[in-house]
GROMACS .gro file of C-alpha atoms in nm:
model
  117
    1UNK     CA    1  -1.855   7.916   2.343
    2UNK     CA    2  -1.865   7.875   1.950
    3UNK     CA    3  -1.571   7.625   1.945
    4UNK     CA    4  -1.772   7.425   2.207
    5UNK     CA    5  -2.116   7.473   1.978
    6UNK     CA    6  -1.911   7.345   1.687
    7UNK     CA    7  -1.766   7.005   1.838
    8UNK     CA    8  -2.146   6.961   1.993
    9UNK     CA    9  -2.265   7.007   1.560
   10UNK     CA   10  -1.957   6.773   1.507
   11UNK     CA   11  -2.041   6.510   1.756
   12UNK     CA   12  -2.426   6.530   1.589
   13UNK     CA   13  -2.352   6.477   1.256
   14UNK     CA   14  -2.152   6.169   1.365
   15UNK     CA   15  -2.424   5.978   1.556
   16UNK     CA   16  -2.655   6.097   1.236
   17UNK     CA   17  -2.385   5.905   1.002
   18UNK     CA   18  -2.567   5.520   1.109
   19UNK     CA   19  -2.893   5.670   1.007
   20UNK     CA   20  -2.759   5.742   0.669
   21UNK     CA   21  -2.506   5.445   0.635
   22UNK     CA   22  -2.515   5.090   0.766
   23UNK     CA   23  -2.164   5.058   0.729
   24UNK     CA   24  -2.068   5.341   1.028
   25UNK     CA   25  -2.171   5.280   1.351
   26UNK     CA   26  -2.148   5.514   1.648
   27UNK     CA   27  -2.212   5.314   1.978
   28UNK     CA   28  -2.306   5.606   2.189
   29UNK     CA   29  -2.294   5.965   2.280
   30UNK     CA   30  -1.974   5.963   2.459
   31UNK     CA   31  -1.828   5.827   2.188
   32UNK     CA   32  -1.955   6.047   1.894
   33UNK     CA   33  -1.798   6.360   2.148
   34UNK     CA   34  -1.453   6.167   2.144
   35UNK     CA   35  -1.473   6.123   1.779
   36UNK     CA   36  -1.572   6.444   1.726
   37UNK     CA   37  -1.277   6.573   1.870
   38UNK     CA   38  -1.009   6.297   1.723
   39UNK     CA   39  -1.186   6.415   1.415
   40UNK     CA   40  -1.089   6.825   1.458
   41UNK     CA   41  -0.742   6.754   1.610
   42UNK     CA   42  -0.668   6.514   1.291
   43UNK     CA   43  -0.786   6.775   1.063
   44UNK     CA   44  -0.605   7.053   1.231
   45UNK     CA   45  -0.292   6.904   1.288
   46UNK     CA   46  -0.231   6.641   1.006
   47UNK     CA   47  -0.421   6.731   0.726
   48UNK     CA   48  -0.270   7.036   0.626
   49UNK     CA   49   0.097   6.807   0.584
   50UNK     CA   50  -0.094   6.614   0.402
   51UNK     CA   51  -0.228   6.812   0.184
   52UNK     CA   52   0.119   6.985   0.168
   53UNK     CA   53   0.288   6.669   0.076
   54UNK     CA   54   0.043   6.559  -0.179
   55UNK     CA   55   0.012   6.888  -0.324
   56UNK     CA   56   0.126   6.779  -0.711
   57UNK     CA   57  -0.146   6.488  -0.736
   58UNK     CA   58  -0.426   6.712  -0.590
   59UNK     CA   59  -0.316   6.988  -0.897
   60UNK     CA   60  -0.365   6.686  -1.155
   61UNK     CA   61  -0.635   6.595  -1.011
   62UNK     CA   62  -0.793   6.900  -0.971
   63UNK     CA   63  -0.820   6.899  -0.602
   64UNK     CA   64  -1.020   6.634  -0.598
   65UNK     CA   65  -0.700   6.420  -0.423
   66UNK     CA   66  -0.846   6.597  -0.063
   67UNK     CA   67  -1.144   6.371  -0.095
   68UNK     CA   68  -0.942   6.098  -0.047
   69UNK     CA   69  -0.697   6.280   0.228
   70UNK     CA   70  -1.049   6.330   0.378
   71UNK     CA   71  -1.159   5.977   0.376
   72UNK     CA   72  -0.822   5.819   0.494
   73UNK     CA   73  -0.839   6.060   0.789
   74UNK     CA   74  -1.223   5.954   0.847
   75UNK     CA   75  -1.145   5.607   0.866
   76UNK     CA   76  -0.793   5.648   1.021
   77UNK     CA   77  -0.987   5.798   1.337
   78UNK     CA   78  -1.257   5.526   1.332
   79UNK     CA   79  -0.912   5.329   1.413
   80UNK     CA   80  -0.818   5.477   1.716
   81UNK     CA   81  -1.189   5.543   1.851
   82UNK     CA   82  -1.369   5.246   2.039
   83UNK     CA   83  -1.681   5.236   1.946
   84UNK     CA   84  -1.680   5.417   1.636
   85UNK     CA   85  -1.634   5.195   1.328
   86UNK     CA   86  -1.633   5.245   0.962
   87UNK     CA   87  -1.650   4.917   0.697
   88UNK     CA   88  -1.356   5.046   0.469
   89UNK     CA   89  -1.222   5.295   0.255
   90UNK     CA   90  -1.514   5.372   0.038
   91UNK     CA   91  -1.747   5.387   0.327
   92UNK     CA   92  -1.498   5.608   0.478
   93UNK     CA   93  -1.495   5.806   0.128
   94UNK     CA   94  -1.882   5.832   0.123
   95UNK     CA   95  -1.908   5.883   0.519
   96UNK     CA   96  -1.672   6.169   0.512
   97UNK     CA   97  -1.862   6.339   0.279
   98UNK     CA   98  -2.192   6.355   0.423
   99UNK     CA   99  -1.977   6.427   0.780
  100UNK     CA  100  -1.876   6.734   0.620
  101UNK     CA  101  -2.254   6.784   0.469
  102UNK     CA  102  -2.416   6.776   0.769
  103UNK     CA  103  -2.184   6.927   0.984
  104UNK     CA  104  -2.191   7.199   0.728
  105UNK     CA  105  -2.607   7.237   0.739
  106UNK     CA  106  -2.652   7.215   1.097
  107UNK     CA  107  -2.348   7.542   1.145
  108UNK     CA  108  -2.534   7.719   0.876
  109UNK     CA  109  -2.867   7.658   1.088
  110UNK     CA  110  -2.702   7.696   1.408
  111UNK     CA  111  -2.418   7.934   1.422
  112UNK     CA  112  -2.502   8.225   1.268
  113UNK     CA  113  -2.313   8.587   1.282
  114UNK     CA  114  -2.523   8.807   1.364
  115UNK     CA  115  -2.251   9.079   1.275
  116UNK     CA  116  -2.152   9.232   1.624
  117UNK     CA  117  -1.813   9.083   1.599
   0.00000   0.00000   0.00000
């Protein structure tokens, strides 16, 4: 039930993204879900390689390397989604980090543990 909860906060903080930016636009429900989802999967299953295999710039950078990671993913997945679109990489750069803003507030607000684990 949380995992569902957490793609629904996902899927939300995408279709808030046009609000915030003109240069993402979410066409509809359905497709903020699908995005949502591309979105996880991507970040579960490629990010950490990437991360991996960029490990010596993000230590000279001072981890600030997974910003970018973060973005190309972002607009990578605006790519493959129909209806989703992102202008370009620094959209994608900003976009991705209110995504991870919002996404963040609304799980604070929404998902708490109430401790009976």
């Amino acid at each position: 039930m949380r995992l569902l909860l957490t793609w629904l906060i996902n899927a939300a903080a995408l279709l808030a993204l046009p609000y915030l930016m003109h240069s993402v636009s979410v066409s509809n429900v359905g497709t903020a879900l699908i995005a949502a989802l591309v979105l996880g999967l991507v970040n579960t299953l490629i990010r950490p390689v990437l991360v991996l295999l960029t490990l010596p710039v993000t230590l000279l950078s001072m981890g600030l390397f997974i910003l970018v990671i973060n973005a190309i993913l972002f607009w990578l997945v605006s790519q493959w989604v129909e209806g989703f679109e992102v202008a370009g990489f620094w959209s994608a750069f900003l976009a991705a980090i209110l995504y991870s803003v919002i996404s963040w507030a609304l799980s604070t607000l929404l998902l708490r543990d109430d401790g009976n684990s």
